[in-house]
Short mmCIF file of C-alpha atoms and ligand atoms in Angstrom, two decimals:
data_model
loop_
_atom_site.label_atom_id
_atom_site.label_comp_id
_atom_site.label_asym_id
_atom_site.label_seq_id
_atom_site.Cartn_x
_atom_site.Cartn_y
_atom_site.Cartn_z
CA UNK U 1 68.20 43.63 107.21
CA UNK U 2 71.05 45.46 109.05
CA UNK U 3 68.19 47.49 111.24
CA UNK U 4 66.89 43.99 111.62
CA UNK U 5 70.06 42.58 112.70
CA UNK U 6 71.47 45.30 114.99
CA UNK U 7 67.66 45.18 116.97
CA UNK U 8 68.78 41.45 117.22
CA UNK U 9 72.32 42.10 118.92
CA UNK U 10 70.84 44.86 120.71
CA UNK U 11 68.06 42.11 122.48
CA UNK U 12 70.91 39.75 122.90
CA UNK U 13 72.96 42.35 124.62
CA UNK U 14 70.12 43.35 126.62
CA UNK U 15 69.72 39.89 127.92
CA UNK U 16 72.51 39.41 129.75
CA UNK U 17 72.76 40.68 133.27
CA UNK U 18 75.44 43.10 133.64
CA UNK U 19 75.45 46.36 131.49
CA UNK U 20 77.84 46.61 128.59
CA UNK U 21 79.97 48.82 130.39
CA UNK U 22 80.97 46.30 133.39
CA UNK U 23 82.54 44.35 130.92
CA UNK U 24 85.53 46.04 130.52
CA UNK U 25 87.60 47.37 127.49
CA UNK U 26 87.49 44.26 125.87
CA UNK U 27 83.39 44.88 125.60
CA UNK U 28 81.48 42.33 124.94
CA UNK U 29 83.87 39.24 125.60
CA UNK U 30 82.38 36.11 124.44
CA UNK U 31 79.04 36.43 124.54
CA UNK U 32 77.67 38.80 127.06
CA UNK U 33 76.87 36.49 129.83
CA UNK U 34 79.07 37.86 132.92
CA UNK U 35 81.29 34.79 133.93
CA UNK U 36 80.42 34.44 137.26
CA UNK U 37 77.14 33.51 135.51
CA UNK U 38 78.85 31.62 132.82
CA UNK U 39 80.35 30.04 135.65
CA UNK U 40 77.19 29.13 137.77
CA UNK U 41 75.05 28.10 134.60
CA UNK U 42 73.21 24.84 135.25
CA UNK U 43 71.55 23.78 131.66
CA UNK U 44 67.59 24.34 133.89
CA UNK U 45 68.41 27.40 135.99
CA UNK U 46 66.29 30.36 134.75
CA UNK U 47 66.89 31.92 131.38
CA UNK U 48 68.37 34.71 132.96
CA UNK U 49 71.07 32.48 133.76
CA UNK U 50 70.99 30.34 131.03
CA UNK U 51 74.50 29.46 129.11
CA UNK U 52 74.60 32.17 126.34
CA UNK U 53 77.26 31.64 124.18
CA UNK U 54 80.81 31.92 126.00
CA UNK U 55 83.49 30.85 123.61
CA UNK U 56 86.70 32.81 124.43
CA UNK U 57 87.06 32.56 127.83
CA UNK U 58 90.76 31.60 128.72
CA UNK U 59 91.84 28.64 130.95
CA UNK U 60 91.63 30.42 133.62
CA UNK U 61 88.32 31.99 133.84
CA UNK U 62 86.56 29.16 132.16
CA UNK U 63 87.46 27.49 135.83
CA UNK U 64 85.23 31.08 136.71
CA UNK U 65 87.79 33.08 137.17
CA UNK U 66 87.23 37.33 136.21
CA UNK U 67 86.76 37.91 132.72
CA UNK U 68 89.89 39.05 130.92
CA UNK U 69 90.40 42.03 128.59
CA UNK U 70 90.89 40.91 124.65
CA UNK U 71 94.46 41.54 124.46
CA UNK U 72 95.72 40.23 128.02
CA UNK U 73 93.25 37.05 127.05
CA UNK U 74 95.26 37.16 123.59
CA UNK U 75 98.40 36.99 125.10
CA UNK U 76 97.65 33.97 127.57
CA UNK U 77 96.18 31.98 124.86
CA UNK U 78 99.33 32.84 122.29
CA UNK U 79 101.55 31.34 125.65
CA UNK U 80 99.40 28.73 126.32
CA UNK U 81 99.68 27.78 122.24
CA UNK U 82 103.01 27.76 122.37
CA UNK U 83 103.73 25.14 124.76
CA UNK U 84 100.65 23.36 123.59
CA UNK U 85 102.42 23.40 120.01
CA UNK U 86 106.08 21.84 122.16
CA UNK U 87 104.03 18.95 122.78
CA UNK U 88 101.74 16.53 122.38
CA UNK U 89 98.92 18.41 124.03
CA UNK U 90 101.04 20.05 127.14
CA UNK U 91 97.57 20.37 128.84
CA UNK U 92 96.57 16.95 128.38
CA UNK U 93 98.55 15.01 130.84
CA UNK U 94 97.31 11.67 129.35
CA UNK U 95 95.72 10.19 132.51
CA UNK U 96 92.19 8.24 132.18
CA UNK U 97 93.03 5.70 134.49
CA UNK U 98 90.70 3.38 135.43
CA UNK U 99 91.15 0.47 132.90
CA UNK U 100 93.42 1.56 130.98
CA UNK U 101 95.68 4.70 130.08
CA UNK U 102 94.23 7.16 127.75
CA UNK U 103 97.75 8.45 126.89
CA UNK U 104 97.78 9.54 123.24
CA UNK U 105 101.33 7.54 122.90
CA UNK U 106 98.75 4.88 121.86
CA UNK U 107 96.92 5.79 118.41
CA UNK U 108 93.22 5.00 117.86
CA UNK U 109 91.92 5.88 114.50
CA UNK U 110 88.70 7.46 115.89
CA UNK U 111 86.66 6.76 112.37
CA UNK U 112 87.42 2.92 112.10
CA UNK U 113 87.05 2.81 116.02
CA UNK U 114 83.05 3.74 114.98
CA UNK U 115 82.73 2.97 111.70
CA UNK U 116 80.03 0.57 111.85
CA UNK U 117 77.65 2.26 114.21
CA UNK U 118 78.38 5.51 111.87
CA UNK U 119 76.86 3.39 108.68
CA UNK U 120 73.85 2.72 111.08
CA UNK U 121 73.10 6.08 112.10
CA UNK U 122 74.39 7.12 108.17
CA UNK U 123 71.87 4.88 107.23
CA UNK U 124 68.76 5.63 109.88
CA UNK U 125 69.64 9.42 108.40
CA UNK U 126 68.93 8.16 104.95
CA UNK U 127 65.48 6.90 105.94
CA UNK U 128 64.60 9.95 108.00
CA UNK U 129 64.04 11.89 105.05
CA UNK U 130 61.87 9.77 103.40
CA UNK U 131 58.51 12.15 102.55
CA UNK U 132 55.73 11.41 100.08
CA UNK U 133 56.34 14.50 98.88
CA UNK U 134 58.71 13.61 95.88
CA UNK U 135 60.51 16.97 95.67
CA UNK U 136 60.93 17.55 99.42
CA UNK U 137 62.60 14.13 99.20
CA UNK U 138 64.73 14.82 96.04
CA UNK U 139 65.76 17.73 98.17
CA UNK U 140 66.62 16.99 101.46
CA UNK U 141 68.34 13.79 100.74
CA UNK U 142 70.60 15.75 98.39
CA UNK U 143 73.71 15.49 101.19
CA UNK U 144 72.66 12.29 102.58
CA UNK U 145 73.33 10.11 99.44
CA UNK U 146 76.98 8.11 98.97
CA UNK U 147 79.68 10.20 98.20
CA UNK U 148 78.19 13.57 99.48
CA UNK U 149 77.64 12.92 103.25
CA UNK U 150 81.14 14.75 104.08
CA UNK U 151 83.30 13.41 106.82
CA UNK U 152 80.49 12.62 109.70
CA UNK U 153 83.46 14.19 112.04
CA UNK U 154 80.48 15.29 114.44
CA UNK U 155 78.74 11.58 115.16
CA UNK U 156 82.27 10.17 114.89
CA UNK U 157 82.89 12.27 117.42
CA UNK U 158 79.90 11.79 119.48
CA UNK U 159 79.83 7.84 119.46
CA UNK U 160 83.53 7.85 120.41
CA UNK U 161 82.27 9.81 123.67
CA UNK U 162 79.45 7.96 124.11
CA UNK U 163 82.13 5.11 124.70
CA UNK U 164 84.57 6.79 126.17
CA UNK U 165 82.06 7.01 129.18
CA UNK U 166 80.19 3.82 129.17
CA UNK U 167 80.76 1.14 131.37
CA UNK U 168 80.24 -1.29 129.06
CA UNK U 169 80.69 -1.82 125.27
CA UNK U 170 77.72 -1.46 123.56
CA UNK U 171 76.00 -4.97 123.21
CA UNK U 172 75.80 -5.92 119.41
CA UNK U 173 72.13 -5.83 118.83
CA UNK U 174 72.93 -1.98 118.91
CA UNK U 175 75.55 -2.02 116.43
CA UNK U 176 72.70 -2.34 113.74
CA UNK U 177 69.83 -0.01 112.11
CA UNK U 178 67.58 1.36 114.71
CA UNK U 179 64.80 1.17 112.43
CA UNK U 180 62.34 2.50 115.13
CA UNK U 181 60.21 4.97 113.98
CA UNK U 182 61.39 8.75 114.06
CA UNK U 183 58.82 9.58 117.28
CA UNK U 184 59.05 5.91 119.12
CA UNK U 185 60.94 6.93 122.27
CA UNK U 186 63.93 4.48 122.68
CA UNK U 187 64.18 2.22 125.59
CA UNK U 188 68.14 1.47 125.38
CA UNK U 189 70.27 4.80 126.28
CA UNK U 190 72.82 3.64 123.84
CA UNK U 191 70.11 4.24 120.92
CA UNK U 192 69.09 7.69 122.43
CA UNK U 193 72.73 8.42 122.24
CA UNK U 194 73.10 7.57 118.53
CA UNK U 195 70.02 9.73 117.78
CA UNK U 196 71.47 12.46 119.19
CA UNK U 197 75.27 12.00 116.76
CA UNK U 198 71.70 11.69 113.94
CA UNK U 199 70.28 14.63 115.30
CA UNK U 200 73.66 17.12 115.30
CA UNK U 201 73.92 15.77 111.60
CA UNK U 202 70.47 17.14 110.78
CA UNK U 203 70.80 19.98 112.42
CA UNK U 204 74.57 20.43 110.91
CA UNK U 205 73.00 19.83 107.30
CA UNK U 206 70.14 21.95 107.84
CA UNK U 207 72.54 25.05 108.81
CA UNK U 208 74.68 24.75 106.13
CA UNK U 209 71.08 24.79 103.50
CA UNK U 210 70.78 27.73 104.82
CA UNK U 211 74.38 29.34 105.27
CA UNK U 212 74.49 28.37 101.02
CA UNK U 213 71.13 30.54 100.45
CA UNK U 214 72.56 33.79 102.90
CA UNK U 215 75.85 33.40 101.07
CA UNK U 216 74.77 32.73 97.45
CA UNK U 217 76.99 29.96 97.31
CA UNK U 218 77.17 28.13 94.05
CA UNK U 219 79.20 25.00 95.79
CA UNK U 220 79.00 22.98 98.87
CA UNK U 221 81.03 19.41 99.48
CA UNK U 222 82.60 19.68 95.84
CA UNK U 223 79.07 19.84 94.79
CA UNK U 224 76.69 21.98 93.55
CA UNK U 225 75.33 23.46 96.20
CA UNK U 226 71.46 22.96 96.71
CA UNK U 227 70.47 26.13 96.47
CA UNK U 228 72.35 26.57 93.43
CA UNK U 229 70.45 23.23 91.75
CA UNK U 230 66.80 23.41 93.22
CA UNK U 231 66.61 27.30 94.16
CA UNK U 232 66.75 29.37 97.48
CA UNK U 233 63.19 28.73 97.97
CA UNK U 234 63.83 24.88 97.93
CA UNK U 235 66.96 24.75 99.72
CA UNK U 236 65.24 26.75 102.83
CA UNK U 237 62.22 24.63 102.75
CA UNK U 238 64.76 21.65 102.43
CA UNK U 239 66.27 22.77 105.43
CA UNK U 240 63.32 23.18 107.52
CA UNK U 241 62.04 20.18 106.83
CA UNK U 242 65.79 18.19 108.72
CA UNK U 243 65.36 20.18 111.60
CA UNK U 244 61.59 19.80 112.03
CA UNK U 245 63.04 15.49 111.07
CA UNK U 246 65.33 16.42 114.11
CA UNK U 247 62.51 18.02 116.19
CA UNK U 248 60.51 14.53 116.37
CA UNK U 249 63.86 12.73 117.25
CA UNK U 250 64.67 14.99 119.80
CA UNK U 251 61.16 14.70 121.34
CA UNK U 252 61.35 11.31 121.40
CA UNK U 253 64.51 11.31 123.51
CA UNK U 254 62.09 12.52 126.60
CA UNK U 255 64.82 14.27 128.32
CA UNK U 256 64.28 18.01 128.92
CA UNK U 257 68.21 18.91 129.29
CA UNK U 258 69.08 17.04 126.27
CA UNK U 259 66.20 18.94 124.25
CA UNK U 260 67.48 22.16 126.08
CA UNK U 261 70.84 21.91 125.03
CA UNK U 262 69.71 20.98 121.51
CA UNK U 263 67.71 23.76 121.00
CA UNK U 264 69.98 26.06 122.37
CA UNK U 265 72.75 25.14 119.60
CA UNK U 266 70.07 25.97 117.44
CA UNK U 267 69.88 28.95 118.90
CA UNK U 268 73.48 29.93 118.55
CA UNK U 269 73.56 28.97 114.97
CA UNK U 270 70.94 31.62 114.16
CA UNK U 271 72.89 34.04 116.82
CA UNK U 272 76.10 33.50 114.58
CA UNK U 273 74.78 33.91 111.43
CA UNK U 274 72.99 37.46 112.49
CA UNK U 275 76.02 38.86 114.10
CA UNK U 276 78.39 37.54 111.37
CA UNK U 277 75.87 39.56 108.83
CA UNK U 278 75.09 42.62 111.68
CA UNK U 279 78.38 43.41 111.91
CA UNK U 280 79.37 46.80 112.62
CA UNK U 281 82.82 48.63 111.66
CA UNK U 282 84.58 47.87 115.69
CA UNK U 283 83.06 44.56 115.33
CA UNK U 284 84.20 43.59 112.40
CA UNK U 285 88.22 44.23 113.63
CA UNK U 286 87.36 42.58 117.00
CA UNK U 287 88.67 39.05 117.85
CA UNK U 288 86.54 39.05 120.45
CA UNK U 289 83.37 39.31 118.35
CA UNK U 290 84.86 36.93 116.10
CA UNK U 291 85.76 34.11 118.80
CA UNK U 292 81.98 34.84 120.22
CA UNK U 293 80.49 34.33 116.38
CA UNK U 294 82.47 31.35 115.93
CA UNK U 295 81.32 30.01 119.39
CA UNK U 296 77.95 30.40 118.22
CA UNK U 297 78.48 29.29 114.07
CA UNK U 298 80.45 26.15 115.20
CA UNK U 299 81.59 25.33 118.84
CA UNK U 300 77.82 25.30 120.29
CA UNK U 301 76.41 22.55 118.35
CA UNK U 302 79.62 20.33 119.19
CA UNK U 303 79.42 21.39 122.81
CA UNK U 304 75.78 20.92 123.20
CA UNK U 305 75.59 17.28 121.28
CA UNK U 306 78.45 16.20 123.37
CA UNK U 307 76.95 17.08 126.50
CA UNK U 308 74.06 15.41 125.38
CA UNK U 309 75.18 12.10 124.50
CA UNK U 310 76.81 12.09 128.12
CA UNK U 311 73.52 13.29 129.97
CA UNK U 312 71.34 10.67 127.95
CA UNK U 313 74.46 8.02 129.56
CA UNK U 314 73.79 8.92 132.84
CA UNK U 315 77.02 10.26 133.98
CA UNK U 316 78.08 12.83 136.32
CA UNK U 317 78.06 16.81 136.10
CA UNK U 318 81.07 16.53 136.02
CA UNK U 319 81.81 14.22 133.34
CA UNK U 320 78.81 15.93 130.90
CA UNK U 321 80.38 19.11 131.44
CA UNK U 322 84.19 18.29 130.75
CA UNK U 323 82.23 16.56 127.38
CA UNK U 324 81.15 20.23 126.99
CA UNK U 325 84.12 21.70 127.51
CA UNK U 326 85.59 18.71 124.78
CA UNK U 327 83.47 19.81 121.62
CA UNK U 328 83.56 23.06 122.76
CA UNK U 329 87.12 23.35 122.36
CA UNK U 330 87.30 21.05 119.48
CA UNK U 331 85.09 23.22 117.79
CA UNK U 332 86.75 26.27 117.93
CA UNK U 333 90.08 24.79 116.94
CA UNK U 334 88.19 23.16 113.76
CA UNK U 335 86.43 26.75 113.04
CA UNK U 336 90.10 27.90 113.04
CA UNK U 337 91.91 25.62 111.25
CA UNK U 338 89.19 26.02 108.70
CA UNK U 339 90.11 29.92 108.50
CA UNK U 340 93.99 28.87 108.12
CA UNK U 341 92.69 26.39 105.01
CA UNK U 342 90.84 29.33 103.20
CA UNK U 343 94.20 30.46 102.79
CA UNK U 344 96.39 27.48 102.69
CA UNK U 345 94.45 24.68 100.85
CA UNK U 346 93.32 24.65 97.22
CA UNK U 347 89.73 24.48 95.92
CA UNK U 348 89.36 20.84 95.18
CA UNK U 349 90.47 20.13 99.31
CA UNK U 350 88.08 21.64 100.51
CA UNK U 351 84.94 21.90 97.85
CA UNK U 352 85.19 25.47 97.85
CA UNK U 353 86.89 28.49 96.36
CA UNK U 354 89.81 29.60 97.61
CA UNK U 355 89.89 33.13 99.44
CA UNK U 356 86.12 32.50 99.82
CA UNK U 357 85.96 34.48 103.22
CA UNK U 358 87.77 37.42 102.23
CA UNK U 359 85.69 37.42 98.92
CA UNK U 360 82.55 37.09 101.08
CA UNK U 361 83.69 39.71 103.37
CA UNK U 362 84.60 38.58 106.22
CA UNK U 363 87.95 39.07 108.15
CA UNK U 364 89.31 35.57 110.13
CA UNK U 365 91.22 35.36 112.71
CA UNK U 366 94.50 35.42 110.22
CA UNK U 367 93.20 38.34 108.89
CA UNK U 368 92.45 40.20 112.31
CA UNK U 369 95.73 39.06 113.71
CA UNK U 370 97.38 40.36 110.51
CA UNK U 371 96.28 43.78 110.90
CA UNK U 372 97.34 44.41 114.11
CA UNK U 373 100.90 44.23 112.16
CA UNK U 374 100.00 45.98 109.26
CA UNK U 375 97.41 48.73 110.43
CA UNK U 376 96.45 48.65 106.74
CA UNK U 377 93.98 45.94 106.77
CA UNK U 378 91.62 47.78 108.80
CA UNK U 379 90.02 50.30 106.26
CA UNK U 380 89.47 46.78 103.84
CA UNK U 381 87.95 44.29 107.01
CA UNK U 382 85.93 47.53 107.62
CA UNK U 383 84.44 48.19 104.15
CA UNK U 384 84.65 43.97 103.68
CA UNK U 385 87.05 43.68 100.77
CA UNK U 386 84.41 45.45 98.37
CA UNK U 387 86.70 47.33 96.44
CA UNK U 388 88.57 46.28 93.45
CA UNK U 389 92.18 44.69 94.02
CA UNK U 390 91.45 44.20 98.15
CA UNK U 391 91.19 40.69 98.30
CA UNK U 392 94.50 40.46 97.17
CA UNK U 393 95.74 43.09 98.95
CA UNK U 394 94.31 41.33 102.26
CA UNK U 395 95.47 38.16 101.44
CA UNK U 396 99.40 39.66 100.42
CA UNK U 397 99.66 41.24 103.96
CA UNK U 398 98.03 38.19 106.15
CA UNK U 399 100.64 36.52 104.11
CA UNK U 400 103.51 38.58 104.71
CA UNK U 401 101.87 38.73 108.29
CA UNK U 402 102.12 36.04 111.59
CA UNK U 403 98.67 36.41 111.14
CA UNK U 404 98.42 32.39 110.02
CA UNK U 405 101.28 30.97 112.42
CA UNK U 406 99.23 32.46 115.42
CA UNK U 407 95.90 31.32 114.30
CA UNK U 408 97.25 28.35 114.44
CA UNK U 409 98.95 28.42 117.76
CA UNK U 410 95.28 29.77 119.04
CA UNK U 411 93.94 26.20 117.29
CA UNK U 412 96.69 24.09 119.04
CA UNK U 413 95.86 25.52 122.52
CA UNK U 414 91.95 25.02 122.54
CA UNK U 415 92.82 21.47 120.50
CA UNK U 416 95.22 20.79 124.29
CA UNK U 417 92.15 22.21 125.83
CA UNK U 418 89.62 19.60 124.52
CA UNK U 419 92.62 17.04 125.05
CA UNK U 420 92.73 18.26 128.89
CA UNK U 421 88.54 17.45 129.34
CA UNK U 422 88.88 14.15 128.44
CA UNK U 423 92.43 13.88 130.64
CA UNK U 424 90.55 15.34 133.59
CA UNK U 425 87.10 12.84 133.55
CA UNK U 426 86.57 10.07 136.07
CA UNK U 427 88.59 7.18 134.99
CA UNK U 428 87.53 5.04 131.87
CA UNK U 429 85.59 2.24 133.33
CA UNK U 430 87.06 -0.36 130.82
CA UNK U 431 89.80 -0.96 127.64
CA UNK U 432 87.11 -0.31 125.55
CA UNK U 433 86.16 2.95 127.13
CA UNK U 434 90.33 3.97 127.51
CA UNK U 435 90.36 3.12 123.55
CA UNK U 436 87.52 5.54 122.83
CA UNK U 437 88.79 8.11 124.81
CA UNK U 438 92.68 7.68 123.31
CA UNK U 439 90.57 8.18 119.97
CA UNK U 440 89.06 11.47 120.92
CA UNK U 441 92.33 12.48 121.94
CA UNK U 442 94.17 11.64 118.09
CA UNK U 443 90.86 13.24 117.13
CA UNK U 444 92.18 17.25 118.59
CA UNK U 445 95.37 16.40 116.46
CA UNK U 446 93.70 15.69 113.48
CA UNK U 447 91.58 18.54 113.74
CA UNK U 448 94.63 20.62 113.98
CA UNK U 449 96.32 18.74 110.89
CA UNK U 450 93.80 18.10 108.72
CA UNK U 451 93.89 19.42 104.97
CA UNK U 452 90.58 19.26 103.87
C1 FPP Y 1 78.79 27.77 107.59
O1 FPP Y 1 79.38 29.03 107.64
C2 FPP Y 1 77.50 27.89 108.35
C3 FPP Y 1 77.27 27.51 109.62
C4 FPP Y 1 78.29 26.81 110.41
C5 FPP Y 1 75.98 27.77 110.33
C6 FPP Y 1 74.96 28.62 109.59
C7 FPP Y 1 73.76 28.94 110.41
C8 FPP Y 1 72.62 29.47 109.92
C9 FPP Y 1 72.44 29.74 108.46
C10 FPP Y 1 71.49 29.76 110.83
C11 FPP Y 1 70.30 28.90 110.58
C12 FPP Y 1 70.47 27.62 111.29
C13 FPP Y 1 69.70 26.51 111.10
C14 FPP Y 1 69.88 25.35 111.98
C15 FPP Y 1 68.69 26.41 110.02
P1 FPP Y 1 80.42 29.62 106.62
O2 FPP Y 1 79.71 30.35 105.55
O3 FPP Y 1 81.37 30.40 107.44
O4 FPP Y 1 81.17 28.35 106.07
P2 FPP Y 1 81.15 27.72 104.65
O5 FPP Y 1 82.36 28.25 103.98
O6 FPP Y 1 81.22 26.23 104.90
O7 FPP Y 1 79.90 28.12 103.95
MG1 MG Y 2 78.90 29.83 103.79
#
């Protein structure tokens, strides 16, 4: 598997452009692509110059500036934290214009904002996994039933932009079940849109099948997980079977960059699974690697849907990318506010064990900002907490450590960062578009202050 793996990373490497030695001390920063190619990526240029994953470029060269060595790109993003943590969102000047202010001085709850159109896409999930085959069913509906569909942050967050751009509010015959079949191509963007937020969930559910399996995870939402009720053979098949549901949707959608971006999430998520599992001793210690694998894990599926949802609404390059450069950014903060709760917030928040990264093996960014305090930590990231009494250990010095307080400035500077896209797009065309927009705005603080 680790041969396997490290042939993967090594074809990955290989497919960027530049040679690993033109990158620069930090190595491979963010995901191999040279920036000036990061920069100049158009979702159909040639795969050469296709995005590849690039989560940790700073503000700076995500505008395409040079690439920056790990610890000078550190040390920007621990300055811009801090005055992203003096403020609400420093970066996010609250503009929006147009007709009306998106300033976040105004709160919009961002789930009752979409709550109905989330029941109808929560609901067109539900009958996408209908099958005659009675145990595929039993199966894959197993995280689509009441009570154990978790918080739908992802199409909350993807209607919300679909709004936030539109200039109009959707027309109530939309707020309802699109009970078109799966493969019937839809005539009225806003229903391509919501298959898309339908979509990211299958795909989202689908990963985590599969994540449980690779991690022999025995629970998942506060629940049993399904690998753990049906068997690893089951729970793979089980996830197949929602992405091949979110294959046909996708088709149906008849847009080539909207399928391209789709399927290049996909792509990531199986990119930052195999290096999470491939990696070697330097890697393992390397905030770089782990901003790149978290890219891939979780920023690329929120980037990619957003971008989407704005392509299928017709808007400008500009405006789909800054809704790139939104999920991206919200994505990472989530990832690392989610490595902060592993240490922070008891089992029953967040329906798993706690410590279950270091007892999995793998060092967070607490942990790898911990350690270069207490030089200690690197022998037990390196041999992955295996030996008796090093989880605690680990956890004691990220404790006695900054190692948490700067992970969480990191979160509050790309949660400014997503807060700055939506600031910077071409005024909201309406109050109903300013509202949605205010709402993805409370959305980067919640992500920062959620519990659970
Ligand atoms: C959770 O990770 C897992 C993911 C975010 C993605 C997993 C991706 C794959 C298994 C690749 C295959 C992808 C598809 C679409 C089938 P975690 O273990 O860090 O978090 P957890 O604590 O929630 O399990
Ligand atoms: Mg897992």
């Amino acid at each position: 598997m680790r041969r396997a793996g490290a042939q993967f990373c090594r074809a990955l490497r290989l497919a960027s452009a530049a040679p690993v030695e033109a990158r620069g001390a930090a190595g491979v920063l963010g995901c191999a692509a040279p920036l000036e190619a990061a920069a100049s990526w158009t979702p159909l240029a040639p795969a050469s110059q296709q995005q590849r994953c690039r989560p940790y470029v700073s503000g700076s060269s995500a505008a395409g500036g040079p690439a920056v060595p790990a610890a000078a790109a550190a040390a920007e993003h621990a300055a811009l934290a801090r005055d992203a943590a003096a403020g609400p969102s420093s970066s996010s000047g609250g503009g929006g214009g147009g007709g009306g202010s998106a300033s976040p001085g105004e709160r919009a709850d961002a789930f009752v904002l979409v709550r109905e159109e989330i029941e109808c896409v929560t609901e067109r999930l539900r009958r996408d996994i209908f099958t005659e085959i009675p145990a595929l069913e039993r199966a894959a509906e197993y995280f689509f039933r009441a009570g154990a569909e978790g918080k739908r942050l992802r199409s909350t967050m993807l209607l919300l932009m679909a709004s936030a751009l539109a200039a109009a509010p959707p027309r109530l015959e939309l707020l309802t079940v699109d009970s078109a079949p799966p493969a019937e191509h839809p005539t009225d963007p806003r229903r391509r849109q919501q298959r898309i937020a339908e979509i990211t969930e299958l795909i989202h559910v689908a990963s985590l099948l599969h994540d449980d399996v690779i991690d022999s995870a025995g629970t998942r939402r506060g629940k049993r997980s399904l690998n753990a009720v049906f068997g690893n053979k089951v729970a793979i098949l089980a996830g197949d079977f929602l992405l091949a549901r979110a294959s046909v949707s996708l088709a149906s959608l008849r847009n080539p960059e909207a399928i391209m971006l789709m399927s290049q999430s996909l792509e990531h998520l199986v990119a930052g699974e195999i290096l999470q599992l491939t990696a070697d001793a330097e890697e393992a210690v390397s905030m770089d690697h782990y901003m790149r694998k978290t890219y891939c894990k979780t920023a690329s599926l929120m980037a990619n849907s957003c971008k989407s949802v704005a392509v299928l609404g017709g808007h400008s390059a500009h405006d789909c990318h800054l809704a790139q450069e939104y999920g991206r950014h919200i994505g990472l903060a989530f990832q690392l506010v989610d490595d902060i709760m592993d240490f922070t917030s008891t089992a029953s928040e967040m329906g798993k064990p706690q410590l279950n990264d270091l007892r999995s093996g793998l060092a967070t960014a607490p942990v790898l900002y911990a350690a270069e305090e207490h030089a200690e930590l690197l022998p037990l990231i390196q041999r992955r907490f295996k030996e008796e009494g090093d989880v605690e250990a680990a956890q004691a010095l990220v404790e006695g450590s900054s190692g948490l307080q700067r992970t969480r400035q990191l979160a509050a500077f790309h949660s400014g960062e997503a807060a700055a896209a939506i600031d910077a797009m071409s005024p909201a065309a309406t109050p109903h578009a300013a509202e949605h927009r205010r709402a993805l705005l409370e959305l980067t603080q919640r992500v920062l202050n959620r519990k659970k």
